[in-house]
Tab-separated table of C-alpha atoms and ligand atoms in Angstrom:
chain	number	residue	atom	x	y	z
F	1	MET	CA	0.137	-0.332	-0.096
F	2	ARG	CA	1.412	3.389	-0.676
F	3	THR	CA	0.407	6.526	1.019
F	4	HIS	CA	1.171	10.462	0.531
F	5	SER	CA	4.783	11.014	-1.303
F	6	SER	CA	6.414	14.408	-1.998
F	7	ARG	CA	9.354	15.599	-3.862
F	8	SER	CA	11.982	18.396	-4.601
F	9	HIS	CA	14.998	19.049	-6.307
F	10	GLY	CA	18.193	20.298	-4.886
F	11	VAL	CA	20.260	23.457	-6.042
F	12	LEU	CA	21.854	22.787	-9.353
F	13	PHE	CA	25.679	22.569	-9.138
F	14	THR	CA	27.212	24.004	-12.301
F	15	CYS	CA	30.831	24.003	-11.435
F	16	MET	CA	30.913	20.788	-10.055
F	17	VAL	CA	33.561	18.343	-11.716
F	18	ILE	CA	34.305	15.169	-9.594
F	19	THR	CA	37.516	13.485	-10.425
F	20	LEU	CA	37.617	10.957	-7.731
F	21	SER	CA	38.513	8.114	-10.443
F	22	MET	CA	39.345	4.723	-8.912
F	23	PRO	CA	39.371	6.100	-5.392
F	24	PHE	CA	40.652	2.368	-4.105
F	25	LEU	CA	44.215	3.586	-5.385
F	26	VAL	CA	44.659	6.836	-3.053
F	27	SER	CA	42.609	5.586	-0.637
F	28	GLY	CA	44.027	3.503	3.072
F	29	ALA	CA	46.985	6.746	3.292
F	30	ARG	CA	45.140	7.948	6.575
F	31	PRO	CA	44.599	5.608	9.182
F	32	PRO	CA	40.566	5.232	9.705
F	33	ALA	CA	39.512	7.998	12.096
F	34	PRO	CA	37.979	6.090	15.250
F	35	VAL	CA	34.089	5.651	15.355
F	36	GLN	CA	31.983	4.915	17.900
F	37	ARG	CA	28.450	2.819	16.885
F	38	ARG	CA	25.716	5.022	16.723
F	39	GLN	CA	27.935	8.355	17.159
F	40	ALA	CA	25.714	11.298	17.194
F	41	ASN	CA	24.374	12.216	13.531
F	42	LEU	CA	26.759	9.198	12.139
F	43	SER	CA	25.006	8.576	8.711
F	44	TYR	CA	28.312	5.947	7.686
F	45	SER	CA	31.172	5.930	7.618
F	46	ILE	CA	33.130	7.125	4.207
F	47	PRO	CA	35.091	3.527	3.011
F	48	MET	CA	37.690	4.900	1.654
F	49	ASP	CA	38.769	6.626	5.016
F	50	GLY	CA	39.385	3.015	6.029
F	51	GLY	CA	40.778	1.630	3.118
F	52	GLY	CA	37.953	0.728	1.485
F	53	SER	CA	36.208	1.091	-1.926
F	54	MET	CA	32.484	2.795	-3.046
F	55	LEU	CA	33.035	-0.511	-6.230
F	56	THR	CA	32.685	-4.341	-5.563
F	57	GLN	CA	34.500	-6.655	-6.701
F	58	VAL	CA	33.186	-8.778	-9.349
F	59	GLN	CA	34.712	-11.899	-10.147
F	60	ASP	CA	35.760	-13.286	-14.054
F	61	THR	CA	35.453	-9.754	-16.046
F	62	TYR	CA	36.790	-8.778	-18.933
F	63	PRO	CA	38.943	-7.182	-18.432
F	64	PRO	CA	39.828	-8.071	-15.320
F	65	GLY	CA	39.244	-6.136	-11.963
F	66	LEU	CA	36.054	-4.170	-12.605
F	67	GLY	CA	33.727	-3.718	-10.185
F	68	GLU	CA	29.966	-1.989	-9.773
F	69	PRO	CA	28.971	0.965	-7.978
F	70	ILE	CA	27.694	0.829	-4.672
F	71	ASN	CA	25.210	3.479	-5.337
F	72	VAL	CA	22.572	3.487	-2.243
F	73	ILE	CA	23.181	3.604	1.206
F	74	ILE	CA	20.608	3.520	4.240
F	75	SER	CA	21.825	5.936	7.018
F	76	ALA	CA	22.605	4.997	10.270
F	77	ASN	CA	20.296	7.484	11.304
F	78	SER	CA	17.697	5.724	10.152
F	79	ASP	CA	15.263	3.695	12.801
F	80	SER	CA	17.491	1.093	14.910
F	81	ALA	CA	15.015	-1.569	14.012
F	82	VAL	CA	15.163	-1.035	9.880
F	83	LEU	CA	18.982	-1.725	9.938
F	84	GLN	CA	18.453	-5.183	11.607
F	85	ASN	CA	19.115	-7.856	8.998
F	86	THR	CA	15.725	-9.633	9.399
F	87	VAL	CA	12.261	-9.706	8.227
F	88	ASN	CA	10.614	-9.484	11.900
F	89	ASN	CA	9.945	-6.575	13.825
F	90	GLY	CA	9.967	-4.430	10.757
F	91	GLY	CA	13.717	-5.432	9.938
F	92	LEU	CA	15.194	-4.638	6.549
F	93	ILE	CA	13.810	-7.437	4.930
F	94	ASN	CA	10.279	-6.014	5.794
F	95	TYR	CA	11.267	-2.933	5.130
F	96	TYR	CA	12.458	-4.045	1.504
F	97	GLN	CA	9.086	-6.084	1.304
F	98	SER	CA	7.287	-2.780	1.670
F	99	PHE	CA	8.277	-1.705	-1.831
F	100	ASN	CA	8.238	-4.670	-3.620
F	101	PHE	CA	11.385	-6.145	-3.377
F	102	SER	CA	11.942	-9.439	-1.542
F	103	THR	CA	14.625	-12.457	-0.886
F	104	GLU	CA	15.806	-14.759	-3.663
F	105	CYS	CA	13.150	-16.902	-5.060
F	106	LEU	CA	12.935	-19.827	-2.994
F	107	GLY	CA	15.867	-18.916	-1.030
F	108	GLN	CA	18.365	-19.808	-3.698
F	109	HIS	CA	20.947	-17.655	-4.471
F	110	SER	CA	21.200	-17.520	-8.130
F	111	GLY	CA	24.093	-15.537	-10.182
F	112	ASP	CA	28.054	-14.667	-8.619
F	113	ASN	CA	28.769	-13.076	-5.343
F	114	GLN	CA	30.367	-9.610	-5.336
F	115	GLY	CA	33.032	-8.757	-2.512
F	116	ALA	CA	32.684	-5.044	-0.784
F	117	ASN	CA	34.972	-3.484	1.349
F	118	LEU	CA	33.076	-0.526	3.676
F	119	GLY	CA	36.559	0.117	5.475
F	120	ASP	CA	35.223	-1.160	8.581
F	121	GLY	CA	38.110	-3.439	9.443
F	122	ASN	CA	36.091	-6.508	7.835
F	123	GLY	CA	37.959	-6.325	4.628
F	124	TYR	CA	36.044	-7.580	1.746
F	125	LEU	CA	32.973	-9.986	2.058
F	126	ASN	CA	30.527	-11.184	-0.077
F	127	GLN	CA	27.315	-9.552	-0.541
F	128	THR	CA	24.963	-10.465	3.032
F	129	ALA	CA	22.105	-11.027	0.702
F	130	VAL	CA	20.786	-10.482	-2.935
F	131	ILE	CA	16.899	-9.102	-2.882
F	132	ARG	CA	15.242	-8.566	-6.254
F	133	TRP	CA	11.986	-7.196	-7.341
F	134	ASP	CA	8.870	-9.159	-6.459
F	135	TYR	CA	7.050	-8.220	-9.137
F	136	GLY	CA	3.931	-7.762	-6.545
F	137	ASN	CA	4.386	-10.914	-5.314
F	138	VAL	CA	6.045	-11.522	-1.734
F	139	GLN	CA	6.470	-15.436	-2.272
F	140	LEU	CA	7.174	-16.105	-5.673
F	141	GLY	CA	7.473	-13.189	-7.092
F	142	THR	CA	11.005	-13.089	-7.281
F	143	CYS	CA	11.806	-16.678	-9.350
F	144	GLU	CA	10.235	-14.297	-12.284
F	145	GLU	CA	12.859	-11.955	-11.772
F	146	THR	CA	15.537	-14.320	-11.520
F	147	LEU	CA	14.367	-15.755	-14.894
F	148	GLU	CA	13.583	-12.535	-16.473
F	149	GLY	CA	16.134	-10.125	-15.358
F	150	GLY	CA	15.038	-7.062	-13.022
F	151	ASP	CA	16.059	-4.788	-10.451
F	152	HIS	CA	18.070	-6.111	-7.601
F	153	ILE	CA	19.997	-5.195	-4.412
F	154	ARG	CA	22.929	-6.710	-3.099
F	155	TYR	CA	23.747	-5.467	0.562
F	156	TRP	CA	26.635	-5.420	3.211
F	157	ILE	CA	26.284	-4.094	6.395
F	158	GLN	CA	29.237	-1.455	7.994
F	159	ASN	CA	29.316	-3.444	11.208
F	160	GLY	CA	33.419	-3.974	11.459
F	161	ALA	CA	35.579	-3.155	14.524
F	162	ASP	CA	36.919	0.289	12.658
F	163	ALA	CA	33.711	2.040	11.730
F	164	ASN	CA	31.082	0.146	13.368
F	165	SER	CA	28.033	2.419	11.903
F	166	GLY	CA	25.375	-0.434	11.465
F	167	ALA	CA	24.869	1.842	8.155
F	168	ILE	CA	23.075	-0.643	5.138
F	169	PHE	CA	25.523	0.211	1.680
F	170	MET	CA	23.760	-1.338	-1.296
F	171	ALA	CA	24.577	-2.199	-5.037
F	172	LEU	CA	21.897	-1.300	-7.108
F	173	SER	CA	21.506	-2.460	-11.176
F	174	TYR	CA	18.968	-3.562	-13.221
F	175	GLU	CA	19.963	-6.720	-14.863
F	176	MET	CA	20.026	-7.404	-18.351
F	177	PRO	CA	21.730	-4.740	-21.479
F	178	ILE	CA	19.959	-1.962	-20.751
F	179	ALA	CA	22.069	1.386	-20.981
F	180	GLY	CA	22.060	2.987	-17.622
F	181	ARG	CA	21.790	0.127	-15.709
F	182	TYR	CA	23.128	1.014	-12.584
F	183	ASN	CA	21.827	4.782	-12.494
F	184	LEU	CA	18.385	3.323	-13.581
F	185	GLY	CA	18.456	0.410	-11.069
F	186	ARG	CA	19.278	2.709	-7.997
F	187	ASP	CA	16.129	5.488	-9.371
F	188	TRP	CA	13.497	3.011	-9.854
F	189	MET	CA	14.032	1.154	-6.796
F	190	ILE	CA	14.184	4.865	-5.070
F	191	GLY	CA	11.270	5.802	-6.702
F	192	ASN	CA	9.307	2.725	-5.188
F	193	ALA	CA	10.714	3.105	-1.903
F	194	THR	CA	9.379	6.936	-1.930
F	195	ALA	CA	5.917	5.853	-3.936
F	196	GLN	CA	6.736	8.277	-6.042
F	197	SER	CA	3.825	8.294	-9.150
F	198	SER	CA	6.427	8.804	-12.071
F	199	ILE	CA	9.599	7.792	-12.435
F	200	ILE	CA	12.553	9.631	-11.275
F	201	PRO	CA	14.030	11.767	-13.879
F	202	THR	CA	17.840	10.322	-13.580
F	203	SER	CA	19.408	13.141	-16.070
F	204	LYS	CA	18.214	15.725	-14.087
F	205	LEU	CA	19.590	14.448	-10.478
F	206	THR	CA	22.106	16.784	-8.761
F	207	ASN	CA	23.691	16.844	-5.616
F	208	GLY	CA	21.009	17.740	-2.987
F	209	SER	CA	18.264	16.197	-4.777
F	210	THR	CA	15.737	14.818	-2.397
F	211	TYR	CA	12.711	13.013	-2.377
F	212	SER	CA	10.363	11.338	0.317
F	213	GLY	CA	7.511	9.348	0.909
F	214	SER	CA	5.966	6.271	2.880
F	215	THR	CA	5.278	2.558	1.868
F	216	SER	CA	3.682	-0.260	4.352
F	217	PHE	CA	3.923	-4.380	5.164
F	218	ASN	CA	2.996	-6.363	7.441
F	219	GLY	CA	1.874	-3.963	10.006
F	220	TYR	CA	4.710	-1.490	9.664
F	221	THR	CA	4.485	1.909	7.758
F	222	TYR	CA	7.930	3.529	6.909
F	223	HIS	CA	8.689	7.134	5.757
F	224	THR	CA	12.082	7.273	3.756
F	225	THR	CA	13.571	10.697	2.658
F	226	VAL	CA	16.272	9.986	-0.015
F	227	ASN	CA	19.131	12.590	-0.419
F	228	TYR	CA	21.412	12.389	-3.229
F	229	VAL	CA	25.149	12.992	-2.782
F	230	SER	CA	28.225	13.367	-4.944
F	231	GLY	CA	31.404	12.821	-4.002
F	232	LEU	CA	31.293	9.197	-2.901
F	233	LEU	CA	31.495	7.402	-6.475
F	234	GLN	CA	33.408	8.553	-9.524
F	235	ASN	CA	31.323	10.102	-12.273
F	236	SER	CA	33.004	8.153	-15.147
F	237	SER	CA	33.237	4.784	-16.598
F	238	VAL	CA	36.696	3.807	-15.357
F	239	GLY	CA	37.157	0.500	-14.150
F	240	ILE	CA	32.835	-0.193	-14.232
F	241	ASN	CA	31.538	-3.734	-14.930
F	242	HIS	CA	29.804	-3.548	-18.526
F	243	TYR	CA	30.808	-0.546	-19.451
F	244	GLN	CA	30.838	-0.889	-22.735
F	245	THR	CA	27.133	-1.273	-22.665
F	246	VAL	CA	26.216	0.683	-19.309
F	247	ALA	CA	27.385	4.360	-20.848
F	248	VAL	CA	24.643	6.063	-22.851
F	249	ASN	CA	26.014	7.616	-25.657
F	250	ASP	CA	28.544	10.113	-24.560
F	251	THR	CA	28.039	10.098	-20.777
F	252	SER	CA	29.689	7.909	-17.950
F	253	ALA	CA	28.597	4.506	-16.885
F	254	ILE	CA	27.693	6.200	-13.336
F	255	ASP	CA	26.403	9.680	-12.707
F	256	GLY	CA	28.793	9.893	-9.285
F	257	LEU	CA	25.331	9.795	-7.374
F	258	VAL	CA	24.705	8.165	-4.050
F	259	ALA	CA	21.272	8.090	-2.600
F	260	VAL	CA	21.421	8.378	1.211
F	261	MET	CA	18.086	6.675	2.462
F	262	MET	CA	16.549	7.660	5.946
F	263	VAL	CA	14.413	5.341	6.848
F	264	LYS	CA	11.911	6.362	10.125
F	265	ILE	CA	9.260	4.006	11.210
F	266	ALA	CA	5.991	5.717	11.218
F	267	THR	CA	3.648	3.116	12.753
F	268	ARG	CA	3.759	-0.285	13.468
F	269	ARG	CA	0.770	-2.714	13.998
F	270	GLY	CA	-1.382	-0.010	14.163
F	271	HIS	CA	0.114	1.872	16.669
F	272	ILE	CA	1.939	5.553	16.749
F	273	ASP	CA	5.501	5.363	17.936
F	274	PRO	CA	6.327	7.169	20.764
A	1	NAG	C1	21.408	15.356	14.262
A	1	NAG	O1	20.703	16.408	12.598
A	1	NAG	C2	19.415	16.652	13.086
A	1	NAG	C3	19.199	17.132	11.866
A	1	NAG	O2	19.538	16.221	10.707
A	1	NAG	C4	19.699	18.136	13.645
A	1	NAG	O3	18.510	18.558	13.930
A	1	NAG	C5	20.347	17.618	15.419
A	1	NAG	O4	20.971	18.981	16.321
A	1	NAG	C6	21.588	16.802	14.917
A	1	NAG	N1	21.891	16.302	16.295
A	1	NAG	C7	23.590	16.532	16.455
A	1	NAG	C8	24.046	15.978	18.220
A	1	NAG	O5	24.300	17.283	15.596
A	2	NAG	C1	32.989	-15.051	-2.130
A	2	NAG	O1	32.134	-15.914	-2.766
A	2	NAG	C2	33.201	-16.581	-3.769
A	2	NAG	C3	32.472	-17.705	-4.355
A	2	NAG	O2	31.589	-16.995	-5.199
A	2	NAG	C4	33.913	-17.371	-2.919
A	2	NAG	O3	35.360	-17.897	-3.462
A	2	NAG	C5	34.927	-16.614	-1.795
A	2	NAG	O4	35.895	-17.045	-0.976
A	2	NAG	C6	34.015	-15.866	-1.148
A	2	NAG	N1	34.719	-14.669	-0.429
A	2	NAG	C7	34.664	-14.868	1.211
A	2	NAG	C8	34.848	-13.720	1.529
A	2	NAG	O5	33.579	-15.412	1.814
A	3	NAG	C1	3.322	-4.275	-4.212
A	3	NAG	O1	3.308	-4.645	-3.636
A	3	NAG	C2	2.146	-4.317	-3.110
A	3	NAG	C3	1.567	-5.286	-1.712
A	3	NAG	O2	2.530	-5.266	-0.456
A	3	NAG	C4	0.637	-4.443	-3.691
A	3	NAG	O3	0.064	-4.125	-3.384
A	3	NAG	C5	0.871	-4.077	-4.770
A	3	NAG	O4	0.220	-4.269	-5.932
A	3	NAG	C6	2.464	-3.782	-5.578
A	3	NAG	N1	3.133	-3.043	-6.709
A	3	NAG	C7	3.866	-3.565	-7.649
A	3	NAG	C8	3.904	-2.433	-8.781
A	3	NAG	O5	3.696	-4.924	-8.231
A	4	NAG	C1	9.422	0.738	-9.258
A	4	NAG	O1	10.331	-0.603	-10.104
A	4	NAG	C2	9.880	-0.938	-11.206
A	4	NAG	C3	10.601	-2.696	-11.730
A	4	NAG	O2	11.427	-2.354	-11.831
A	4	NAG	C4	9.691	0.019	-12.293
A	4	NAG	O3	9.669	-0.450	-13.497
A	4	NAG	C5	8.884	1.069	-12.162
A	4	NAG	O4	9.451	2.147	-12.906
A	4	NAG	C6	9.498	1.885	-10.565
A	4	NAG	N1	8.656	2.891	-10.138
A	4	NAG	C7	9.254	4.216	-10.035
A	4	NAG	C8	8.062	5.573	-9.646
A	4	NAG	O5	10.252	4.205	-10.235
A	5	NAG	C1	28.589	14.562	-14.710
A	5	NAG	O1	29.626	14.295	-15.418
A	5	NAG	C2	29.354	15.383	-15.937
A	5	NAG	C3	30.766	15.546	-17.512
A	5	NAG	O2	31.813	14.787	-17.458
A	5	NAG	C4	28.280	16.350	-16.066
A	5	NAG	O3	27.742	16.698	-16.719
A	5	NAG	C5	27.337	15.860	-15.102
A	5	NAG	O4	26.715	16.918	-14.643
A	5	NAG	C6	28.257	15.270	-13.720
A	5	NAG	N1	27.005	14.394	-13.266
A	5	NAG	C7	26.679	14.788	-11.775
A	5	NAG	C8	25.779	14.034	-11.112
A	5	NAG	O5	27.803	15.207	-11.174
A	6	NAG	C1	26.645	18.635	-1.879
A	6	NAG	O1	26.188	19.320	-1.764
A	6	NAG	C2	26.337	19.375	0.146
A	6	NAG	C3	25.414	20.068	0.895
A	6	NAG	O2	25.114	21.142	0.146
A	6	NAG	C4	27.657	20.235	-0.066
A	6	NAG	O3	28.103	20.262	1.453
A	6	NAG	C5	28.761	19.468	-0.519
A	6	NAG	O4	29.764	19.611	-0.768
A	6	NAG	C6	28.149	19.116	-2.406
A	6	NAG	N1	29.415	18.217	-2.757
A	6	NAG	C7	29.776	18.610	-4.029
A	6	NAG	C8	30.708	17.703	-4.355
A	6	NAG	O5	29.900	19.508	-4.416
A	7	NAG	C1	21.904	7.884	-28.157
A	7	NAG	O1	22.018	8.763	-29.199
A	7	NAG	C2	21.308	8.287	-30.006
A	7	NAG	C3	21.646	9.399	-31.594
A	7	NAG	O2	22.081	10.370	-31.168
A	7	NAG	C4	19.820	8.641	-29.663
A	7	NAG	O3	19.054	8.030	-30.959
A	7	NAG	C5	19.758	7.397	-28.593
A	7	NAG	O4	18.361	7.491	-28.268
A	7	NAG	C6	20.468	7.588	-27.752
A	7	NAG	N1	20.343	6.877	-26.571
A	7	NAG	C7	20.083	6.972	-25.558
A	7	NAG	C8	19.991	6.313	-24.474
A	7	NAG	O5	19.695	8.298	-24.861
């Protein structure tokens, strides 16, 4: 069920040229800043500060060493229930289900693993799980997605000892060879998570664009506010998996924007939270 939604655009930054190419090559020089869990207003710790990367490691790419962008973060300032990797108590899986994404077909993981290093001291770990567009059917819909391709999420939790923020880092990609698969995978998911009535205009997004809206599932209503930020990811095709097919004409394979989601539980099981 979808309820109210709203949208607004941030200021257009005209002179913005981001040259964060290959952040993992220049990272690691500084020792990671010590981070307390649930530190006041810590949304997430920047992976590069701890020797990590906003690109995943993909096995057997051609040429070798390509990665996929981690283009969405669920802020650690979200309600802590949403940051728990569980279907219960309004947790992360229930949240995904509130906007028609669900766990993989019959619990089977299909496709390759990808590694991510969130700079939290855990090094590269394979994704915690893959979550797929469920075609409106929480139980069996992801079987269709697995067969037909479609929008999917790989996620990792930033919970290592060096940067235990609890934020959820997500790599969104739309399977099948469509141009712009990462940007579109991100924006179609954000469009659903904020209950937009029309598709988010990817080419018009800038640092500071915001969207918000509410979704519900299984007795929980979530209010999600999204802020697009630049500077975490490169705005170029360098090192990006499938860059040959993803780049749209002269634009790069990714636009360098990361959607930072702040998720609050508005009501649970019919009761308004204090
Ligand atoms: C945390 O951020 C909110 C708004 O995002 C602000 O109102 C509040 O003052 C901040 N708290 C601290 C401790 O910085
Ligand atoms: C990730 O998965 C691959 C298999 O796809 C496996 O070879 C590798 O050891 C895994 N890495 C970690 C850190 O578990
Ligand atoms: C999303 O799931 C809800 C039930 O949670 C359903 O009512 C709705 O039709 C689904 N939307 C789409 C586009 O599949
Ligand atoms: C919701 O996701 C579906 C499947 O990826 C997509 O077709 C649809 O356009 C999305 N809706 C919005 C508003 O982005
Ligand atoms: C990405 O870089 C191109 C120029 O290479 C620029 O036109 C575009 O506005 C940039 N996008 C963002 C979101 O910064
Ligand atoms: C993005 O916008 C924020 C808030 O206005 C600003 O502090 C930041 O410097 C901007 N980032 C870039 C890379 O322009
Ligand atoms: C790329 O450019 C061609 C020629 O200008 C145009 O026909 C096509 O629609 C463009 N593709 C996309 C995905 O924008």
